[in-house]
Amino acid sequence: MDMTEHIYSVLVVSSAEKFVRPMLEMLPEKMFDPIMTATDAAQARRKLLENDFDIVIVNSPLKDEFGTRLALDICSKSSAGVLLFVKAEHYADITAKVMPYGVLTISKPTSSSMIAQSVQMLCSTRERLRIMEKKNASVEEKIEEIRIVNRAKCLLIEQLKMTESEAHRYIEKQAMDRCVTRRVIAENIILTYK
């Protein structure tokens, strides 16, 4: 397993400047970079369209919405970890609403150690998601290779009247003889007979 330290990109969304400054001070550049800010949900959505963020911190309420919809939208459209700050009187209701979607909620006011722990938790979760994304990409690549090889086999069966096993052996042998992948051979067959 790769034990290198990762640098996480962060978006801090808050209408209150008094929230932003201390939050930025808590995020050391050696671990968090770039760190961007937005003052409302609309500005945050624009930044989310332009950039991929590992962590999004939302301090509710925002100028143009409470912040819950933004947090849910981020979770549904990206793999970013979302930390939502809500006033204590709203904590139970909001947490019940957003927790099933993967939003981590913190009650305000809170301590800097609680914030640091929550951000670390989001970093850990983001790493698990990275691993899952890599595995998923690998599986998708293998499925795509199988599709291409099967399409090439069908062409060999149609064009050269081979059986399925003969077509399979032909592709395997060509790949070994030429020291290339089965996919490369299959793609060449498709180009030849299409």
Short mmCIF file of C-alpha atoms in Angstrom, two decimals:
data_model
loop_
_atom_site.label_atom_id
_atom_site.label_comp_id
_atom_site.label_asym_id
_atom_site.label_seq_id
_atom_site.Cartn_x
_atom_site.Cartn_y
_atom_site.Cartn_z
CA MET A 1 0.00 0.00 0.00
CA ASP A 2 1.18 3.49 -0.88
CA MET A 3 1.99 5.30 2.38
CA THR A 4 2.86 8.64 0.82
CA GLU A 5 1.20 11.70 2.25
CA HIS A 6 -1.52 13.18 0.11
CA ILE A 7 -2.31 16.83 -0.31
CA TYR A 8 -6.01 17.59 -0.19
CA SER A 9 -7.78 20.34 -2.06
CA VAL A 10 -10.32 22.19 0.06
CA LEU A 11 -13.25 24.50 -0.54
CA VAL A 12 -14.49 26.48 2.48
CA VAL A 13 -18.01 27.87 2.00
CA SER A 14 -19.14 30.46 4.53
CA SER A 15 -20.94 33.78 4.54
CA ALA A 16 -19.19 34.67 7.81
CA GLU A 17 -15.61 35.91 7.48
CA LYS A 18 -15.05 35.22 11.19
CA PHE A 19 -15.45 31.49 10.36
CA VAL A 20 -13.17 31.49 7.33
CA ARG A 21 -10.00 33.00 8.83
CA PRO A 22 -9.65 30.53 11.74
CA MET A 23 -10.57 27.64 9.43
CA LEU A 24 -7.81 28.57 6.99
CA GLU A 25 -5.32 28.77 9.86
CA MET A 26 -6.27 25.22 10.89
CA LEU A 27 -5.47 23.81 7.43
CA PRO A 28 -1.66 23.67 6.98
CA GLU A 29 -0.45 24.16 3.41
CA LYS A 30 1.77 21.08 3.56
CA MET A 31 -1.39 18.94 3.78
CA PHE A 32 -4.09 21.14 2.22
CA ASP A 33 -3.56 22.91 -1.08
CA PRO A 34 -5.19 24.62 -2.85
CA ILE A 35 -7.64 26.04 -0.36
CA MET A 36 -10.38 28.10 -1.94
CA THR A 37 -13.27 29.98 -0.41
CA ALA A 38 -16.80 30.87 -1.43
CA THR A 39 -19.24 33.17 0.33
CA ASP A 40 -22.47 31.55 -0.88
CA ALA A 41 -23.85 28.40 -2.50
CA ALA A 42 -23.94 29.84 -6.01
CA GLN A 43 -20.27 30.81 -5.89
CA ALA A 44 -19.42 27.41 -4.39
CA ARG A 45 -21.26 25.60 -7.20
CA ARG A 46 -19.29 27.58 -9.80
CA LYS A 47 -16.01 26.67 -8.13
CA LEU A 48 -17.11 23.02 -7.93
CA LEU A 49 -17.73 23.02 -11.69
CA GLU A 50 -14.25 24.40 -12.34
CA ASN A 51 -12.30 22.31 -9.78
CA ASP A 52 -12.35 18.92 -8.10
CA PHE A 53 -12.10 19.19 -4.33
CA ASP A 54 -11.23 16.48 -1.84
CA ILE A 55 -12.93 18.25 1.06
CA VAL A 56 -15.72 20.83 1.17
CA ILE A 57 -16.47 22.62 4.44
CA VAL A 58 -19.85 24.35 4.59
CA ASN A 59 -20.74 26.77 7.38
CA SER A 60 -24.52 27.17 7.47
CA PRO A 61 -26.53 29.23 6.99
CA LEU A 62 -25.31 30.72 3.73
CA LYS A 63 -26.53 33.97 2.15
CA ASP A 64 -28.54 32.28 -0.59
CA GLU A 65 -29.57 29.00 1.07
CA PHE A 66 -29.18 27.13 4.32
CA GLY A 67 -26.34 24.91 3.04
CA THR A 68 -27.96 21.49 3.33
CA ARG A 69 -28.91 21.34 -0.36
CA LEU A 70 -25.35 22.32 -1.33
CA ALA A 71 -23.88 19.60 0.89
CA LEU A 72 -26.24 16.97 -0.57
CA ASP A 73 -25.50 18.11 -4.14
CA ILE A 74 -21.77 17.80 -3.55
CA CYS A 75 -22.14 14.28 -2.17
CA SER A 76 -24.31 13.20 -5.09
CA LYS A 77 -22.07 14.66 -7.80
CA SER A 78 -18.54 14.11 -6.48
CA SER A 79 -16.42 12.03 -4.17
CA ALA A 80 -15.51 15.01 -1.99
CA GLY A 81 -15.87 14.67 1.75
CA VAL A 82 -18.35 17.21 3.09
CA LEU A 83 -18.27 18.76 6.55
CA LEU A 84 -21.40 20.76 7.41
CA PHE A 85 -21.45 23.14 10.39
CA VAL A 86 -24.92 23.80 11.84
CA LYS A 87 -26.20 25.60 14.93
CA ALA A 88 -26.79 23.32 17.93
CA GLU A 89 -30.57 23.72 17.79
CA HIS A 90 -30.63 22.36 14.20
CA TYR A 91 -27.99 19.65 14.67
CA ALA A 92 -30.24 16.61 15.28
CA ASP A 93 -32.67 17.38 12.44
CA ILE A 94 -30.00 18.26 9.89
CA THR A 95 -27.79 15.31 10.81
CA ALA A 96 -30.72 12.90 10.37
CA LYS A 97 -31.39 14.42 6.95
CA VAL A 98 -27.82 14.47 5.55
CA MET A 99 -26.04 11.56 7.25
CA PRO A 100 -27.52 8.89 4.91
CA TYR A 101 -25.84 10.72 2.02
CA GLY A 102 -22.39 10.82 3.62
CA VAL A 103 -22.32 14.36 4.98
CA LEU A 104 -20.46 14.77 8.27
CA THR A 105 -22.18 17.29 10.55
CA ILE A 106 -20.71 19.35 13.41
CA SER A 107 -22.70 21.35 15.92
CA LYS A 108 -21.74 25.01 16.43
CA PRO A 109 -20.08 26.24 18.52
CA THR A 110 -17.35 23.63 18.60
CA SER A 111 -13.70 23.26 19.52
CA SER A 112 -10.73 23.41 17.21
CA SER A 113 -9.77 19.86 18.23
CA MET A 114 -13.21 18.60 17.12
CA ILE A 115 -12.78 20.36 13.78
CA ALA A 116 -9.28 18.91 13.34
CA GLN A 117 -10.53 15.40 14.12
CA SER A 118 -13.42 15.77 11.70
CA VAL A 119 -11.15 16.99 8.92
CA GLN A 120 -8.79 14.06 9.57
CA MET A 121 -11.78 11.72 9.37
CA LEU A 122 -12.70 13.20 6.00
CA CYS A 123 -9.12 12.73 4.79
CA SER A 124 -9.22 9.07 5.84
CA THR A 125 -12.56 8.58 4.13
CA ARG A 126 -11.23 10.28 1.00
CA GLU A 127 -8.31 7.83 0.91
CA ARG A 128 -10.70 4.88 1.11
CA LEU A 129 -12.68 6.38 -1.77
CA ARG A 130 -9.48 6.79 -3.81
CA ILE A 131 -8.75 3.08 -3.38
CA MET A 132 -12.29 2.18 -4.40
CA GLU A 133 -12.12 4.49 -7.42
CA LYS A 134 -8.89 2.80 -8.57
CA LYS A 135 -10.42 -0.66 -8.17
CA ASN A 136 -13.54 0.44 -10.02
CA ALA A 137 -11.48 1.90 -12.87
CA SER A 138 -9.50 -1.34 -13.12
CA VAL A 139 -12.68 -3.42 -13.31
CA GLU A 140 -14.13 -1.09 -15.95
CA GLU A 141 -10.95 -1.38 -18.03
CA LYS A 142 -11.11 -5.18 -17.85
CA ILE A 143 -14.77 -5.19 -18.87
CA GLU A 144 -14.00 -2.91 -21.80
CA GLU A 145 -11.14 -5.20 -22.88
CA ILE A 146 -13.46 -8.21 -22.76
CA ARG A 147 -16.02 -6.35 -24.92
CA ILE A 148 -13.39 -5.44 -27.51
CA VAL A 149 -11.95 -8.95 -27.60
CA ASN A 150 -15.44 -10.45 -27.96
CA ARG A 151 -16.24 -8.06 -30.81
CA ALA A 152 -12.98 -9.10 -32.54
CA LYS A 153 -13.85 -12.78 -32.04
CA CYS A 154 -17.25 -12.21 -33.66
CA LEU A 155 -15.57 -10.59 -36.65
CA LEU A 156 -13.13 -13.51 -36.99
CA ILE A 157 -16.05 -15.94 -36.82
CA GLU A 158 -18.00 -13.96 -39.44
CA GLN A 159 -15.17 -13.06 -41.80
CA LEU A 160 -12.80 -16.03 -41.51
CA LYS A 161 -15.36 -18.68 -40.50
CA MET A 162 -13.42 -19.57 -37.34
CA THR A 163 -15.06 -21.22 -34.37
CA GLU A 164 -15.23 -19.28 -31.10
CA SER A 165 -12.37 -21.31 -29.61
CA GLU A 166 -10.25 -20.85 -32.75
CA ALA A 167 -10.85 -17.10 -32.66
CA HIS A 168 -9.94 -17.03 -28.98
CA ARG A 169 -6.71 -18.99 -29.56
CA TYR A 170 -5.83 -16.81 -32.54
CA ILE A 171 -6.09 -13.60 -30.48
CA GLU A 172 -4.15 -15.14 -27.56
CA LYS A 173 -1.36 -16.41 -29.85
CA GLN A 174 -1.06 -13.11 -31.73
CA ALA A 175 -0.81 -11.23 -28.44
CA MET A 176 1.94 -13.56 -27.15
CA ASP A 177 3.87 -13.58 -30.45
CA ARG A 178 3.84 -9.80 -30.74
CA CYS A 179 4.29 -9.09 -27.01
CA VAL A 180 1.21 -6.90 -26.87
CA THR A 181 -2.09 -7.13 -25.05
CA ARG A 182 -5.11 -9.01 -26.32
CA ARG A 183 -6.85 -5.65 -26.57
CA VAL A 184 -4.29 -4.34 -29.08
CA ILE A 185 -4.72 -7.42 -31.27
CA ALA A 186 -8.51 -7.20 -30.97
CA GLU A 187 -8.51 -3.51 -31.91
CA ASN A 188 -6.37 -4.28 -34.99
CA ILE A 189 -8.78 -7.05 -36.01
CA ILE A 190 -11.72 -4.68 -35.64
CA LEU A 191 -9.97 -2.06 -37.79
CA THR A 192 -9.14 -4.68 -40.42
CA TYR A 193 -12.58 -6.22 -40.78
CA LYS A 194 -14.90 -3.36 -40.00
#
